[in-house]
Amino acid sequence: MRGNVIKSILGIVLIVASIAGLFYWESVGRVRWTMVEVKAAATDIKQGVRLTEEMVKTIRVPKEQLVGRAITSISRNLSEIGRVKQFIPANSQLSEDFFETAQDGFAIGKTLFQIRSEWIESRSSSLRAGDTITIYSNDGSRNFGHFHTAFVKDEKDGEVTDGENGESESDLLNRKNAVAGISHLEIWADLNEYESIRTFAQQGGTLLIVQEREADIE
């Protein structure tokens, strides 16, 4: 008799434990043990924008769906993240590969150098940070090479963009409403490349800044 009571109690305990375990798994456990927190776009993010906390939200995704170099901690990464290389749709996971960073430039032996306004003979009003350019002498006879622009600045050293929130249109022909006029720019270059440009400019030469598409550069 006593043994039957104990068995009944144990059976009830096992049933309750099973129900509790199932409830925990479905309500908390599945998310906790099979999913991971990652940062995602809270809204559409245009190419050329500098990321801010307002543009980011936290989501959970299955571990096997995590994108490469996913950004999991915006407090740790935000200061290191540069401009957006591409359009990012809302709700998309954020990857470090989507952004330009200073570390990327330093890793390939490049650093930032300024192309002063008085050196520039001609450049498009659509020039923006992140563009690929080729720099020529003013008569087109000398090619100084291909470069990426890190900053495009106005006379007050403010960033030239297409909107007040720092966004830039990816299509050159849609860049019609710059927040300011272009004065000077900063490019990624190594010391020898920059010295060649600077020496030419200091000897009285001026430069043609020509925007390029990545596909056009061999």
Tab-separated table of C-alpha atoms in Angstrom:
chain	number	residue	atom	x	y	z
A	1	MET	CA	0.000	0.000	0.000
A	2	ARG	CA	2.696	2.430	1.059
A	3	GLY	CA	4.767	1.480	-1.978
A	4	ASN	CA	1.857	2.254	-4.284
A	5	VAL	CA	1.432	5.691	-2.700
A	6	ILE	CA	5.110	6.449	-3.165
A	7	LYS	CA	4.938	5.320	-6.784
A	8	SER	CA	1.899	7.510	-7.350
A	9	ILE	CA	3.634	10.514	-5.799
A	10	LEU	CA	6.763	9.914	-7.871
A	11	GLY	CA	4.625	9.604	-10.982
A	12	ILE	CA	2.906	12.911	-10.249
A	13	VAL	CA	6.291	14.564	-9.576
A	14	LEU	CA	7.674	13.252	-12.869
A	15	ILE	CA	4.614	14.463	-14.764
A	16	VAL	CA	4.826	17.917	-13.166
A	17	ALA	CA	8.571	18.047	-13.835
A	18	SER	CA	8.038	17.061	-17.453
A	19	ILE	CA	5.370	19.725	-17.917
A	20	ALA	CA	7.569	22.327	-16.206
A	21	GLY	CA	10.542	21.329	-18.328
A	22	LEU	CA	8.501	21.505	-21.510
A	23	PHE	CA	7.131	24.910	-20.495
A	24	TYR	CA	10.666	26.176	-19.706
A	25	TRP	CA	12.022	24.899	-23.023
A	26	GLU	CA	9.260	26.460	-25.099
A	27	SER	CA	9.171	29.764	-23.212
A	28	VAL	CA	12.840	30.361	-22.362
A	29	GLY	CA	15.133	27.432	-22.978
A	30	ARG	CA	14.821	27.182	-26.758
A	31	VAL	CA	15.741	30.857	-27.184
A	32	ARG	CA	18.476	30.766	-24.545
A	33	TRP	CA	20.249	27.636	-25.718
A	34	THR	CA	19.711	27.594	-29.494
A	35	MET	CA	19.660	31.300	-30.382
A	36	VAL	CA	22.137	34.156	-30.020
A	37	GLU	CA	21.705	37.922	-29.665
A	38	VAL	CA	23.007	39.964	-32.585
A	39	LYS	CA	22.717	43.578	-33.729
A	40	ALA	CA	20.432	44.339	-36.672
A	41	ALA	CA	19.329	47.377	-38.662
A	42	ALA	CA	16.387	49.090	-36.963
A	43	THR	CA	15.573	50.840	-40.242
A	44	ASP	CA	16.898	50.969	-43.798
A	45	ILE	CA	20.490	52.230	-43.670
A	46	LYS	CA	21.841	53.979	-46.749
A	47	GLN	CA	25.340	53.595	-48.134
A	48	GLY	CA	27.789	56.176	-46.783
A	49	VAL	CA	26.048	56.700	-43.423
A	50	ARG	CA	27.961	56.616	-40.159
A	51	LEU	CA	26.230	54.181	-37.810
A	52	THR	CA	24.500	55.507	-34.681
A	53	GLU	CA	22.796	53.655	-31.839
A	54	GLU	CA	19.372	54.798	-33.100
A	55	MET	CA	19.910	52.785	-36.287
A	56	VAL	CA	20.514	49.551	-34.384
A	57	LYS	CA	18.367	47.054	-32.522
A	58	THR	CA	18.996	43.663	-30.909
A	59	ILE	CA	17.442	40.486	-32.309
A	60	ARG	CA	17.873	36.764	-31.669
A	61	VAL	CA	18.671	34.354	-34.459
A	62	PRO	CA	19.498	30.632	-34.552
A	63	LYS	CA	23.231	30.092	-34.174
A	64	GLU	CA	23.461	28.435	-37.590
A	65	GLN	CA	21.951	31.554	-39.233
A	66	LEU	CA	24.481	33.977	-37.759
A	67	VAL	CA	26.212	36.004	-40.504
A	68	GLY	CA	29.980	36.139	-40.784
A	69	ARG	CA	31.702	38.670	-38.499
A	70	ALA	CA	28.354	39.507	-36.913
A	71	ILE	CA	28.267	42.546	-34.623
A	72	THR	CA	27.055	41.373	-31.233
A	73	SER	CA	28.043	44.307	-29.010
A	74	ILE	CA	27.428	47.800	-30.336
A	75	SER	CA	28.921	49.401	-27.206
A	76	ARG	CA	32.187	47.629	-27.985
A	77	ASN	CA	32.146	48.065	-31.751
A	78	LEU	CA	30.433	51.386	-32.470
A	79	SER	CA	33.543	53.521	-31.993
A	80	GLU	CA	35.419	51.283	-34.440
A	81	ILE	CA	32.752	51.244	-37.146
A	82	GLY	CA	33.094	53.610	-40.066
A	83	ARG	CA	30.783	54.407	-42.953
A	84	VAL	CA	28.407	51.873	-44.418
A	85	LYS	CA	29.809	50.289	-47.606
A	86	GLN	CA	26.408	49.198	-48.919
A	87	PHE	CA	22.663	49.590	-48.484
A	88	ILE	CA	21.422	47.580	-45.467
A	89	PRO	CA	17.689	46.737	-45.377
A	90	ALA	CA	15.793	47.037	-42.103
A	91	ASN	CA	15.945	43.950	-39.860
A	92	SER	CA	19.141	42.646	-41.503
A	93	GLN	CA	21.914	41.395	-39.245
A	94	LEU	CA	24.923	43.699	-39.063
A	95	SER	CA	28.349	42.406	-40.021
A	96	GLU	CA	31.698	44.147	-39.653
A	97	ASP	CA	32.149	43.456	-43.377
A	98	PHE	CA	29.412	46.021	-44.118
A	99	PHE	CA	31.483	48.919	-42.756
A	100	GLU	CA	34.718	50.691	-43.526
A	101	THR	CA	37.055	50.951	-40.571
A	102	ALA	CA	40.346	52.629	-39.869
A	103	GLN	CA	41.755	49.240	-38.966
A	104	ASP	CA	41.083	48.029	-42.520
A	105	GLY	CA	43.199	50.811	-43.954
A	106	PHE	CA	46.029	50.365	-41.493
A	107	ALA	CA	46.011	46.603	-42.076
A	108	ILE	CA	46.978	47.068	-45.719
A	109	GLY	CA	49.691	49.618	-44.998
A	110	LYS	CA	47.616	52.704	-45.774
A	111	THR	CA	46.906	55.799	-43.735
A	112	LEU	CA	44.939	59.015	-44.190
A	113	PHE	CA	46.338	61.951	-46.175
A	114	GLN	CA	44.691	65.229	-47.095
A	115	ILE	CA	44.259	66.479	-50.648
A	116	ARG	CA	44.103	70.241	-50.128
A	117	SER	CA	41.544	72.381	-51.895
A	118	GLU	CA	44.172	74.500	-53.697
A	119	TRP	CA	45.645	71.355	-55.235
A	120	ILE	CA	42.375	70.392	-56.922
A	121	GLU	CA	41.794	71.619	-60.485
A	122	SER	CA	38.586	69.681	-61.039
A	123	ARG	CA	36.321	67.247	-59.208
A	124	SER	CA	32.623	66.370	-59.337
A	125	SER	CA	30.183	67.948	-56.897
A	126	SER	CA	28.888	64.410	-56.314
A	127	LEU	CA	32.138	63.268	-54.666
A	128	ARG	CA	31.496	61.637	-51.267
A	129	ALA	CA	33.342	59.657	-48.611
A	130	GLY	CA	33.791	56.028	-49.579
A	131	ASP	CA	34.045	56.712	-53.316
A	132	THR	CA	36.787	55.172	-55.410
A	133	ILE	CA	38.758	57.778	-57.341
A	134	THR	CA	41.669	58.073	-59.739
A	135	ILE	CA	43.914	61.099	-59.381
A	136	TYR	CA	45.467	62.606	-62.524
A	137	SER	CA	47.639	65.636	-63.222
A	138	ASN	CA	45.642	68.611	-64.504
A	139	ASP	CA	46.541	67.844	-68.135
A	140	GLY	CA	45.716	64.162	-67.731
A	141	SER	CA	49.235	63.029	-68.667
A	142	ARG	CA	50.102	61.605	-65.254
A	143	ASN	CA	48.137	59.008	-63.314
A	144	PHE	CA	48.875	58.946	-59.574
A	145	GLY	CA	46.751	55.847	-58.956
A	146	HIS	CA	43.457	54.643	-57.560
A	147	PHE	CA	42.347	55.608	-54.056
A	148	HIS	CA	39.407	55.433	-51.671
A	149	THR	CA	38.106	58.628	-50.098
A	150	ALA	CA	37.755	58.447	-46.325
A	151	PHE	CA	36.398	61.985	-45.863
A	152	VAL	CA	35.051	64.719	-48.135
A	153	LYS	CA	35.022	68.020	-46.236
A	154	ASP	CA	33.640	71.549	-46.600
A	155	GLU	CA	35.492	74.774	-45.754
A	156	LYS	CA	34.585	74.405	-42.056
A	157	ASP	CA	35.918	70.827	-41.999
A	158	GLY	CA	32.405	69.401	-41.838
A	159	GLU	CA	31.521	66.213	-43.714
A	160	VAL	CA	29.791	66.722	-47.095
A	161	THR	CA	26.799	64.370	-47.343
A	162	ASP	CA	23.430	64.241	-49.070
A	163	GLY	CA	21.336	64.605	-45.936
A	164	GLU	CA	21.364	66.082	-42.447
A	165	ASN	CA	21.697	62.612	-40.906
A	166	GLY	CA	24.942	61.925	-42.735
A	167	GLU	CA	23.556	59.711	-45.497
A	168	SER	CA	24.962	59.608	-49.025
A	169	GLU	CA	23.204	58.326	-52.119
A	170	SER	CA	24.862	55.323	-53.740
A	171	ASP	CA	23.900	56.479	-57.254
A	172	LEU	CA	26.149	59.368	-58.309
A	173	LEU	CA	23.387	60.968	-60.376
A	174	ASN	CA	21.082	61.135	-57.336
A	175	ARG	CA	23.548	63.178	-55.294
A	176	LYS	CA	21.823	66.479	-55.914
A	177	ASN	CA	21.342	67.990	-52.455
A	178	ALA	CA	24.699	68.249	-50.728
A	179	VAL	CA	24.602	69.802	-47.265
A	180	ALA	CA	27.685	71.913	-48.130
A	181	GLY	CA	30.196	72.616	-50.880
A	182	ILE	CA	33.316	70.477	-51.219
A	183	SER	CA	36.620	71.995	-50.120
A	184	HIS	CA	39.148	69.190	-49.538
A	185	LEU	CA	39.264	65.445	-49.051
A	186	GLU	CA	41.207	62.737	-47.268
A	187	ILE	CA	42.272	59.537	-48.978
A	188	TRP	CA	43.729	56.179	-47.992
A	189	ALA	CA	47.275	56.048	-49.396
A	190	ASP	CA	50.747	54.906	-48.505
A	191	LEU	CA	53.527	57.423	-47.923
A	192	ASN	CA	55.142	57.012	-51.340
A	193	GLU	CA	51.833	57.534	-53.138
A	194	TYR	CA	51.075	60.658	-51.160
A	195	GLU	CA	54.576	62.099	-51.508
A	196	SER	CA	54.283	61.796	-55.290
A	197	ILE	CA	51.014	63.768	-55.247
A	198	ARG	CA	52.235	66.351	-52.726
A	199	THR	CA	55.513	67.006	-54.541
A	200	PHE	CA	53.683	67.516	-57.823
A	201	ALA	CA	51.221	69.939	-56.188
A	202	GLN	CA	53.940	71.897	-54.371
A	203	GLN	CA	55.700	72.382	-57.690
A	204	GLY	CA	52.631	74.168	-59.008
A	205	GLY	CA	50.697	71.255	-60.520
A	206	THR	CA	46.997	70.754	-59.936
A	207	LEU	CA	44.918	67.592	-59.839
A	208	LEU	CA	41.938	66.068	-61.593
A	209	ILE	CA	39.815	63.907	-59.260
A	210	VAL	CA	37.895	61.313	-61.276
A	211	GLN	CA	35.309	59.020	-59.673
A	212	GLU	CA	35.469	55.380	-60.683
A	213	ARG	CA	33.394	52.250	-60.357
A	214	GLU	CA	35.087	49.265	-58.688
A	215	ALA	CA	34.319	47.190	-61.783
A	216	ASP	CA	36.253	49.635	-63.970
A	217	ILE	CA	39.468	49.296	-61.967
A	218	GLU	CA	41.805	46.524	-62.969
